[in-house]
Tab-separated table of C-alpha atoms in Angstrom:
chain	number	residue	atom	x	y	z
A	12	UNK	CA	0.000	0.000	0.000
A	13	UNK	CA	2.828	2.380	0.863
A	14	UNK	CA	4.475	1.845	-2.533
A	15	UNK	CA	1.149	2.372	-4.292
A	16	UNK	CA	0.636	5.662	-2.425
A	17	UNK	CA	4.163	6.833	-3.232
A	18	UNK	CA	3.778	6.090	-6.933
A	19	UNK	CA	0.525	8.048	-6.951
A	20	UNK	CA	2.261	10.936	-5.163
A	21	UNK	CA	5.131	10.833	-7.645
A	22	UNK	CA	2.743	11.022	-10.598
A	23	UNK	CA	0.783	13.872	-8.967
A	24	UNK	CA	3.862	15.968	-8.180
A	25	UNK	CA	5.283	15.319	-11.670
A	26	UNK	CA	2.071	16.738	-13.166
A	27	UNK	CA	2.250	19.757	-10.844
A	28	UNK	CA	5.899	20.315	-11.785
A	29	UNK	CA	5.078	20.127	-15.503
A	30	UNK	CA	2.199	22.617	-15.129
A	31	UNK	CA	4.447	25.034	-13.208
A	32	UNK	CA	7.167	24.723	-15.862
A	33	UNK	CA	4.701	25.566	-18.646
A	34	UNK	CA	3.336	28.501	-16.609
A	35	UNK	CA	6.868	29.827	-15.983
A	36	UNK	CA	7.676	29.638	-19.701
A	37	UNK	CA	4.490	31.534	-20.671
A	38	UNK	CA	4.945	34.211	-17.964
A	39	UNK	CA	8.644	34.610	-18.770
A	40	UNK	CA	7.954	34.946	-22.498
A	41	UNK	CA	5.344	37.644	-21.757
A	42	UNK	CA	7.726	39.568	-19.491
A	43	UNK	CA	10.536	39.279	-22.049
A	44	UNK	CA	8.283	40.609	-24.798
A	45	UNK	CA	6.485	43.408	-22.973
A	46	UNK	CA	8.593	44.594	-20.028
A	47	UNK	CA	12.255	43.501	-19.729
A	48	UNK	CA	14.684	40.768	-20.683
A	49	UNK	CA	15.177	37.998	-18.138
A	50	UNK	CA	18.510	36.211	-18.007
A	51	UNK	CA	18.873	32.460	-18.361
A	52	UNK	CA	20.118	32.327	-14.761
A	53	UNK	CA	16.846	33.885	-13.530
A	54	UNK	CA	14.799	31.264	-15.383
A	55	UNK	CA	16.967	28.483	-13.932
A	56	UNK	CA	16.580	29.777	-10.364
A	57	UNK	CA	12.785	30.040	-10.682
A	58	UNK	CA	12.591	26.532	-12.172
A	59	UNK	CA	14.672	25.056	-9.349
A	60	UNK	CA	12.613	26.773	-6.643
A	61	UNK	CA	9.130	26.107	-8.027
A	62	UNK	CA	9.468	23.000	-10.199
A	63	UNK	CA	11.905	21.062	-8.026
A	64	UNK	CA	12.044	22.329	-4.447
A	65	UNK	CA	8.347	23.126	-4.064
A	66	UNK	CA	7.235	19.907	-5.753
A	67	UNK	CA	9.683	17.883	-3.640
A	68	UNK	CA	8.168	19.455	-0.521
A	69	UNK	CA	4.650	18.590	-1.757
A	70	UNK	CA	5.637	14.968	-2.325
A	71	UNK	CA	7.323	14.672	1.084
A	72	UNK	CA	4.277	16.193	2.789
A	73	UNK	CA	2.036	13.555	1.180
A	74	UNK	CA	3.999	10.544	2.496
A	75	UNK	CA	1.457	8.501	4.481
A	76	UNK	CA	2.154	7.219	7.978
A	77	UNK	CA	2.148	3.537	8.867
A	78	UNK	CA	-1.307	3.741	10.452
A	79	UNK	CA	-2.711	5.540	7.411
A	80	UNK	CA	-1.357	2.854	5.101
A	81	UNK	CA	-2.843	0.080	7.223
A	82	UNK	CA	-6.252	1.760	7.331
A	83	UNK	CA	-6.285	2.425	3.601
A	84	UNK	CA	-5.124	-1.081	2.728
A	85	UNK	CA	-8.219	-2.557	4.382
A	86	UNK	CA	-10.555	-0.726	2.056
A	87	UNK	CA	-8.268	-0.298	-0.961
A	88	UNK	CA	-9.850	-1.146	-4.287
A	89	UNK	CA	-7.902	-0.605	-7.538
A	90	UNK	CA	-9.808	1.442	-10.085
A	91	UNK	CA	-11.402	-0.225	-13.075
A	92	UNK	CA	-9.166	1.782	-15.384
A	93	UNK	CA	-6.025	0.537	-13.639
A	94	UNK	CA	-7.241	-3.073	-13.743
A	95	UNK	CA	-8.172	-2.862	-17.414
A	96	UNK	CA	-4.941	-1.104	-18.366
A	97	UNK	CA	-2.868	-3.754	-16.614
A	98	UNK	CA	-4.778	-6.856	-17.715
A	99	UNK	CA	-5.569	-5.934	-21.290
A	100	UNK	CA	-2.666	-3.719	-22.343
A	101	UNK	CA	0.460	-3.900	-20.158
A	102	UNK	CA	0.318	-7.652	-19.483
A	103	UNK	CA	-0.389	-8.710	-23.126
A	104	UNK	CA	2.408	-6.476	-24.443
A	105	UNK	CA	4.765	-7.986	-21.856
A	106	UNK	CA	3.809	-11.516	-22.896
A	107	UNK	CA	4.292	-10.707	-26.585
A	108	UNK	CA	7.792	-9.347	-25.925
A	109	UNK	CA	8.584	-12.396	-23.792
A	110	UNK	CA	7.414	-14.654	-26.644
A	111	UNK	CA	9.735	-12.839	-29.069
A	112	UNK	CA	12.709	-13.493	-26.768
A	113	UNK	CA	11.685	-17.158	-26.474
A	114	UNK	CA	11.584	-17.438	-30.272
A	115	UNK	CA	15.059	-15.913	-30.453
A	116	UNK	CA	16.261	-18.359	-27.783
A	117	UNK	CA	14.927	-21.315	-29.769
A	118	UNK	CA	16.575	-19.946	-32.907
A	119	UNK	CA	20.072	-19.727	-31.399
A	120	UNK	CA	19.573	-23.108	-29.717
A	121	UNK	CA	18.632	-24.704	-33.054
A	122	UNK	CA	21.543	-23.007	-34.866
A	123	UNK	CA	23.837	-23.575	-31.866
A	124	UNK	CA	24.933	-19.930	-31.756
A	125	UNK	CA	25.860	-17.652	-28.898
A	126	UNK	CA	23.265	-15.001	-28.003
A	127	UNK	CA	23.732	-11.446	-29.205
A	128	UNK	CA	24.983	-8.983	-26.583
A	129	UNK	CA	21.841	-6.877	-26.891
A	130	UNK	CA	19.903	-9.723	-25.262
A	131	UNK	CA	21.321	-8.625	-21.885
A	132	UNK	CA	19.520	-5.293	-22.107
A	133	UNK	CA	16.367	-6.873	-23.538
A	134	UNK	CA	16.047	-9.404	-20.717
A	135	UNK	CA	16.998	-6.819	-18.083
A	136	UNK	CA	14.279	-4.469	-19.276
A	137	UNK	CA	11.754	-7.292	-19.430
A	138	UNK	CA	12.648	-8.368	-15.873
A	139	UNK	CA	11.899	-4.879	-14.529
A	140	UNK	CA	8.631	-4.731	-16.475
A	141	UNK	CA	7.551	-8.143	-15.134
A	142	UNK	CA	8.177	-7.030	-11.551
A	143	UNK	CA	6.175	-3.870	-12.212
A	144	UNK	CA	3.319	-5.895	-13.726
A	145	UNK	CA	3.305	-8.183	-10.690
A	146	UNK	CA	3.059	-5.106	-8.488
A	147	UNK	CA	0.084	-3.807	-10.482
A	148	UNK	CA	-1.633	-7.223	-10.230
A	149	UNK	CA	-0.991	-7.528	-6.504
A	150	UNK	CA	-4.403	-6.246	-5.377
A	151	UNK	CA	-6.255	-8.644	-7.693
A	152	UNK	CA	-4.032	-11.551	-6.669
A	153	UNK	CA	-4.913	-11.101	-2.994
A	154	UNK	CA	-8.615	-11.383	-3.776
A	155	UNK	CA	-8.045	-14.623	-5.689
A	156	UNK	CA	-11.137	-14.180	-7.857
A	157	UNK	CA	-9.541	-13.725	-11.272
A	158	UNK	CA	-8.049	-16.901	-12.766
A	159	UNK	CA	-6.256	-14.951	-15.539
A	160	UNK	CA	-4.513	-12.799	-12.932
A	161	UNK	CA	-3.679	-15.741	-10.683
A	162	UNK	CA	-2.195	-17.725	-13.589
A	163	UNK	CA	-0.102	-14.722	-14.681
A	164	UNK	CA	1.208	-14.122	-11.170
A	165	UNK	CA	2.077	-17.798	-10.781
A	166	UNK	CA	3.762	-18.323	-14.154
A	167	UNK	CA	5.530	-15.028	-14.962
A	168	UNK	CA	8.406	-15.484	-12.438
A	169	UNK	CA	9.158	-19.000	-13.697
A	170	UNK	CA	8.888	-17.984	-17.357
A	171	UNK	CA	11.684	-15.473	-16.766
A	172	UNK	CA	14.219	-18.114	-15.686
A	173	UNK	CA	15.066	-19.535	-19.174
A	174	UNK	CA	15.540	-15.977	-20.455
A	175	UNK	CA	17.847	-15.249	-17.516
A	176	UNK	CA	19.930	-18.288	-18.484
A	177	UNK	CA	20.278	-16.887	-22.020
A	178	UNK	CA	21.292	-13.527	-20.501
A	179	UNK	CA	23.888	-15.290	-18.294
A	180	UNK	CA	25.436	-16.978	-21.330
A	181	UNK	CA	25.620	-13.655	-23.196
A	182	UNK	CA	27.212	-11.623	-20.394
A	183	UNK	CA	29.495	-14.517	-19.351
A	184	UNK	CA	30.831	-14.871	-22.889
A	185	UNK	CA	31.555	-11.159	-23.165
A	186	UNK	CA	33.340	-11.019	-19.828
A	187	UNK	CA	35.427	-14.052	-20.772
A	188	UNK	CA	36.163	-12.736	-24.266
A	189	UNK	CA	36.685	-9.019	-23.666
A	190	UNK	CA	37.284	-8.654	-19.927
A	191	UNK	CA	35.352	-6.795	-17.290
A	192	UNK	CA	33.958	-3.276	-17.317
A	193	UNK	CA	31.655	-1.584	-14.775
A	194	UNK	CA	28.635	-2.006	-17.051
A	195	UNK	CA	29.297	-5.741	-17.521
A	196	UNK	CA	29.730	-6.249	-13.786
A	197	UNK	CA	26.485	-4.401	-13.079
A	198	UNK	CA	24.649	-6.490	-15.677
A	199	UNK	CA	26.095	-9.713	-14.186
A	200	UNK	CA	25.084	-8.640	-10.660
A	201	UNK	CA	21.590	-7.735	-11.865
A	202	UNK	CA	21.349	-11.111	-13.595
A	203	UNK	CA	22.190	-12.968	-10.368
A	204	UNK	CA	19.761	-10.808	-8.393
A	205	UNK	CA	16.988	-11.590	-10.895
A	206	UNK	CA	17.471	-15.334	-10.321
A	207	UNK	CA	16.938	-14.958	-6.591
A	208	UNK	CA	14.083	-12.438	-6.992
A	209	UNK	CA	12.050	-14.539	-9.443
A	210	UNK	CA	12.648	-17.805	-7.569
A	211	UNK	CA	11.402	-16.035	-4.430
A	212	UNK	CA	8.343	-14.658	-6.237
A	213	UNK	CA	7.614	-18.054	-7.776
A	214	UNK	CA	7.914	-19.990	-4.520
A	215	UNK	CA	6.073	-17.428	-2.363
A	216	UNK	CA	3.221	-16.735	-4.754
A	217	UNK	CA	0.613	-16.720	-1.970
A	218	UNK	CA	2.502	-14.454	0.416
A	219	UNK	CA	4.573	-11.986	-1.559
A	220	UNK	CA	6.566	-9.264	0.038
A	221	UNK	CA	7.466	-7.065	-2.917
A	222	UNK	CA	9.117	-4.546	-0.618
A	223	UNK	CA	11.727	-7.200	0.204
A	224	UNK	CA	12.516	-7.496	-3.496
A	225	UNK	CA	12.961	-3.729	-3.809
A	226	UNK	CA	15.069	-3.514	-0.635
A	227	UNK	CA	17.361	-6.339	-1.769
A	228	UNK	CA	17.909	-4.561	-5.099
A	229	UNK	CA	18.788	-1.275	-3.341
A	230	UNK	CA	21.191	-3.022	-0.939
A	231	UNK	CA	23.046	-4.822	-3.741
A	232	UNK	CA	23.284	-1.634	-5.808
A	233	UNK	CA	24.710	0.327	-2.860
A	234	UNK	CA	27.200	-2.409	-1.953
A	235	UNK	CA	28.526	-2.591	-5.510
A	236	UNK	CA	28.639	1.188	-6.003
A	237	UNK	CA	29.762	3.065	-2.878
A	238	UNK	CA	32.339	0.946	-1.044
A	239	UNK	CA	35.704	2.695	-1.655
A	240	UNK	CA	38.109	0.474	-3.546
A	241	UNK	CA	35.611	-2.384	-3.756
A	242	UNK	CA	32.948	-0.944	-6.036
A	243	UNK	CA	32.583	-2.192	-9.595
A	244	UNK	CA	34.233	0.880	-11.139
A	245	UNK	CA	37.365	0.538	-8.990
A	246	UNK	CA	37.534	-3.220	-9.569
A	247	UNK	CA	37.283	-2.900	-13.354
A	248	UNK	CA	39.833	-0.056	-13.467
A	249	UNK	CA	42.361	-2.108	-11.484
A	250	UNK	CA	41.724	-5.104	-13.725
A	251	UNK	CA	42.396	-3.083	-16.879
A	252	UNK	CA	45.493	-1.394	-15.437
A	253	UNK	CA	46.984	-4.731	-14.369
A	254	UNK	CA	46.093	-6.378	-17.690
A	255	UNK	CA	47.843	-3.621	-19.675
A	256	UNK	CA	50.903	-3.765	-17.430
A	257	UNK	CA	51.175	-7.542	-17.848
A	258	UNK	CA	51.070	-7.216	-21.635
A	259	UNK	CA	53.671	-4.443	-21.645
A	260	UNK	CA	55.961	-6.383	-19.281
A	261	UNK	CA	55.787	-9.341	-21.683
A	262	UNK	CA	56.802	-6.911	-24.462
A	263	UNK	CA	59.950	-5.905	-22.557
A	264	UNK	CA	58.986	-2.839	-20.510
A	265	UNK	CA	60.441	-3.111	-17.013
A	266	UNK	CA	59.773	0.283	-15.430
A	267	UNK	CA	56.543	2.264	-15.238
A	268	UNK	CA	55.357	4.753	-16.244
A	269	UNK	CA	56.876	4.188	-19.676
A	270	UNK	CA	57.815	7.183	-21.796
A	271	UNK	CA	56.444	7.497	-25.306
A	272	UNK	CA	59.565	6.229	-27.076
A	273	UNK	CA	59.899	3.141	-24.863
A	274	UNK	CA	56.196	2.379	-25.134
A	275	UNK	CA	56.165	2.787	-28.926
A	276	UNK	CA	59.061	0.347	-29.321
A	277	UNK	CA	57.430	-2.303	-27.123
A	278	UNK	CA	53.998	-1.673	-28.628
A	279	UNK	CA	55.202	-2.305	-32.180
A	280	UNK	CA	56.649	-5.669	-31.143
A	281	UNK	CA	53.202	-6.979	-30.187
A	282	UNK	CA	50.670	-8.665	-32.433
A	283	UNK	CA	47.741	-6.757	-33.858
A	284	UNK	CA	45.229	-8.322	-31.444
A	285	UNK	CA	47.350	-7.370	-28.417
A	286	UNK	CA	47.788	-3.843	-29.760
A	287	UNK	CA	44.050	-3.494	-30.211
A	288	UNK	CA	43.423	-4.813	-26.697
A	289	UNK	CA	45.932	-2.420	-25.100
A	290	UNK	CA	44.507	0.523	-27.027
A	291	UNK	CA	40.928	-0.271	-25.969
A	292	UNK	CA	41.871	-0.503	-22.293
A	293	UNK	CA	44.001	2.665	-22.301
A	294	UNK	CA	41.353	4.502	-24.300
A	295	UNK	CA	38.739	3.492	-21.712
A	296	UNK	CA	40.915	4.523	-18.759
A	297	UNK	CA	42.101	7.826	-20.204
A	298	UNK	CA	40.139	11.019	-20.608
A	299	UNK	CA	41.067	14.137	-22.548
A	300	UNK	CA	40.987	16.209	-19.322
A	301	UNK	CA	42.039	13.611	-16.729
A	302	UNK	CA	44.944	11.198	-17.174
A	303	UNK	CA	45.211	9.904	-13.584
A	304	UNK	CA	44.165	6.338	-14.386
A	305	UNK	CA	47.001	5.830	-16.904
A	306	UNK	CA	49.668	7.938	-15.173
A	307	UNK	CA	51.169	4.794	-13.561
A	308	UNK	CA	51.351	2.988	-16.924
A	309	UNK	CA	52.470	5.508	-19.558
A	310	UNK	CA	53.902	8.995	-19.232
A	311	UNK	CA	51.930	10.503	-22.111
A	312	UNK	CA	48.186	10.870	-22.749
A	313	UNK	CA	46.124	8.789	-25.142
A	314	UNK	CA	43.725	11.719	-25.589
A	315	UNK	CA	45.058	15.206	-26.190
A	316	UNK	CA	44.362	17.784	-23.461
A	317	UNK	CA	42.936	20.312	-25.899
A	318	UNK	CA	41.162	18.143	-28.461
A	319	UNK	CA	38.492	15.667	-27.377
A	320	UNK	CA	38.644	13.668	-30.605
A	321	UNK	CA	42.432	13.523	-30.930
A	322	UNK	CA	44.072	10.129	-30.347
A	323	UNK	CA	47.843	9.729	-30.162
A	324	UNK	CA	49.113	8.554	-33.606
A	325	UNK	CA	50.684	5.456	-32.010
A	326	UNK	CA	47.198	3.984	-31.515
A	327	UNK	CA	45.401	5.208	-34.623
A	328	UNK	CA	46.111	2.191	-36.872
A	329	UNK	CA	44.588	-0.077	-34.182
A	330	UNK	CA	41.411	1.845	-33.327
A	331	UNK	CA	39.255	-0.761	-35.097
A	332	UNK	CA	39.379	-4.482	-35.706
A	333	UNK	CA	40.191	-4.068	-39.387
A	334	UNK	CA	43.507	-2.679	-40.514
A	335	UNK	CA	43.277	1.091	-40.422
A	336	UNK	CA	45.707	3.147	-42.474
A	337	UNK	CA	44.244	6.557	-41.576
A	338	UNK	CA	46.824	9.082	-40.383
A	339	UNK	CA	46.016	12.045	-38.145
A	340	UNK	CA	48.110	15.210	-38.482
A	341	UNK	CA	47.808	17.700	-35.626
A	342	UNK	CA	49.501	21.099	-35.645
A	343	UNK	CA	49.199	23.590	-32.795
A	344	UNK	CA	50.538	27.071	-33.338
A	345	UNK	CA	50.818	30.100	-31.102
A	346	UNK	CA	47.494	31.783	-30.431
A	347	UNK	CA	47.175	35.345	-31.646
A	348	UNK	CA	47.400	38.021	-28.977
A	349	UNK	CA	44.872	40.801	-28.662
A	350	UNK	CA	46.963	42.828	-31.080
A	351	UNK	CA	48.681	41.345	-34.111
A	352	UNK	CA	50.454	42.759	-37.132
A	353	UNK	CA	48.167	42.631	-40.145
A	354	UNK	CA	49.934	41.099	-43.166
A	355	UNK	CA	50.980	43.800	-45.606
A	356	UNK	CA	48.410	44.678	-48.243
A	357	UNK	CA	45.483	42.922	-46.536
A	358	UNK	CA	42.239	44.845	-46.086
A	359	UNK	CA	39.862	42.126	-44.851
A	360	UNK	CA	40.067	39.593	-42.022
A	361	UNK	CA	37.729	36.970	-40.607
A	362	UNK	CA	37.916	34.191	-38.068
A	363	UNK	CA	37.710	30.618	-39.350
A	364	UNK	CA	36.856	27.649	-37.120
A	365	UNK	CA	35.511	24.969	-39.402
A	366	UNK	CA	35.793	21.330	-40.445
A	367	UNK	CA	36.051	20.603	-44.175
A	368	UNK	CA	34.953	17.257	-45.610
A	369	UNK	CA	34.841	17.926	-49.349
A	370	UNK	CA	38.581	18.215	-49.868
A	371	UNK	CA	40.862	17.103	-52.647
A	372	UNK	CA	44.449	15.944	-52.144
A	373	UNK	CA	47.226	15.556	-54.687
A	374	UNK	CA	50.948	15.301	-54.030
A	375	UNK	CA	50.307	15.925	-50.301
A	376	UNK	CA	48.552	19.197	-51.151
A	377	UNK	CA	45.005	19.652	-49.810
A	378	UNK	CA	42.534	21.998	-51.490
A	379	UNK	CA	39.265	23.104	-49.857
A	380	UNK	CA	36.741	25.885	-50.454
A	381	UNK	CA	35.219	28.125	-47.790
A	382	UNK	CA	32.792	30.940	-48.627
A	383	UNK	CA	34.248	31.298	-52.143
A	384	UNK	CA	37.813	31.364	-50.749
A	385	UNK	CA	40.082	28.511	-51.736
A	386	UNK	CA	42.423	27.318	-48.983
A	387	UNK	CA	45.428	25.246	-49.981
A	388	UNK	CA	47.636	23.443	-47.460
A	389	UNK	CA	50.690	21.314	-48.120
A	390	UNK	CA	51.344	18.632	-45.507
A	391	UNK	CA	55.085	18.616	-46.162
A	392	UNK	CA	55.175	22.383	-45.590
A	393	UNK	CA	53.128	22.072	-42.384
A	394	UNK	CA	55.498	19.433	-41.016
A	395	UNK	CA	58.392	21.870	-41.338
A	396	UNK	CA	56.628	24.522	-39.241
A	397	UNK	CA	57.319	24.643	-35.527
A	398	UNK	CA	54.482	24.098	-33.114
A	399	UNK	CA	53.650	26.806	-30.548
A	400	UNK	CA	54.954	29.535	-32.843
A	401	UNK	CA	53.062	32.172	-34.798
A	402	UNK	CA	53.139	31.171	-38.470
A	403	UNK	CA	51.829	32.686	-41.673
A	404	UNK	CA	50.699	30.536	-44.609
A	405	UNK	CA	50.233	32.262	-47.956
A	406	UNK	CA	47.977	30.789	-50.598
A	407	UNK	CA	49.127	30.671	-54.243
A	408	UNK	CA	48.964	34.170	-55.678
A	409	UNK	CA	49.420	35.730	-52.212
A	410	UNK	CA	45.839	37.072	-52.259
A	411	UNK	CA	44.823	35.002	-49.226
A	412	UNK	CA	46.883	34.537	-46.044
A	413	UNK	CA	46.102	32.118	-43.204
A	414	UNK	CA	47.408	32.601	-39.671
A	415	UNK	CA	46.406	29.296	-38.013
A	416	UNK	CA	46.150	28.464	-34.345
A	417	UNK	CA	45.148	24.834	-34.822
A	418	UNK	CA	45.047	22.470	-37.809
A	419	UNK	CA	43.908	18.828	-37.658
A	420	UNK	CA	43.978	16.725	-40.858
A	421	UNK	CA	42.878	13.093	-41.127
A	422	UNK	CA	44.075	11.315	-44.263
A	423	UNK	CA	43.001	7.820	-45.307
A	424	UNK	CA	43.066	5.733	-48.454
A	425	UNK	CA	40.386	4.771	-50.956
A	426	UNK	CA	41.082	2.582	-53.950
A	427	UNK	CA	44.816	2.900	-53.338
A	428	UNK	CA	44.677	6.720	-53.434
A	429	UNK	CA	44.916	9.199	-50.590
A	430	UNK	CA	41.652	10.686	-49.343
A	431	UNK	CA	41.079	13.493	-46.841
A	432	UNK	CA	38.448	12.352	-44.323
A	433	UNK	CA	38.310	15.786	-42.738
A	434	UNK	CA	40.412	18.906	-42.179
A	435	UNK	CA	39.694	21.218	-39.239
A	436	UNK	CA	41.173	24.727	-39.229
A	437	UNK	CA	41.012	27.286	-36.445
A	438	UNK	CA	42.633	30.658	-37.115
A	439	UNK	CA	42.313	33.877	-39.126
A	440	UNK	CA	42.049	34.481	-42.866
A	441	UNK	CA	43.420	37.732	-44.258
A	442	UNK	CA	42.462	38.834	-47.750
A	443	UNK	CA	43.980	41.443	-50.013
């Protein structure tokens, strides 16, 4: 009864919050149009106070006491709409989806194949829906007057067990094949919890305690998430760090963290599968703005501090399972100060911060068009320029001059010829 009341309160307060949000938007638009401009910060503060804080207070004030729940449970009767919605819409849809998963299970059993990884999410979602359906049918089950409801409550928990076995095979194979990650550990823990929850619901069909199921789920989630050093994230990070170190030690690295030159030499001595595996683990551990998790392994970042999409060239050929010959060229030049000498003879200037995809390349020279201006860059010339210096690049004819701050070029191959996948330029274009 308490859970039923809380779900009703949640729905009520969500409706109130939505109505307040719409009212705030209409009032704010009127004030903006007729009186004065309101800042985004003002809107955010009003939304937090009215739509979140006030509605949270309303929901907390509507929490029933134990005596109120007991009194209401004696005379509680689910509405006809709720009964009809559950029996003739939610439950049939759930059974149809369950039947689809059973058909898939029979298919892979007949073909003797391993289940697709997506089955983990499908079964997990179905498990939560089944528990919710059982909660909605609880009032009818207690009365024991509806055979359709009683049969559903009795059979649904047991019908989930074969699907949970298929989910166990899928997640077990992926952990064995690719190692552990926090998401895989959470899915495995949820899978084990579902076994115990549905066996409990199946065996105790005449005396359910759904609150015990919810409490057990919350306890397991907290245990696997908040214990310092023993939560799933910490466990998976340590596993990946140790796995990478073991592979690098086998490649000849004896001291950590390894500098870029030492790492590159050892990395090239490994097979393609090992290279791919090391890259995936380091790529997972590293972040473009936080390198703490790899600082004990390598002394250089996988992701560049200033470019989210940049990956160190050492790893680029092994970013996918197939052989990748794409090459990434990254050039960082000195940023222009507030004042800068305008190139002689130039009368126009504009900022350019754009990625080009329709580029042509011939003899290492890239040609691209921007707003009727043709920009031409030669990779050999760029490689001779010093990073962190202010450089000037003149286009043929000297009518257009580029002072770049950042250039990123990705070059691949297609049909044996070079192809520019993209070219990103950030800087200033001067025109005579």
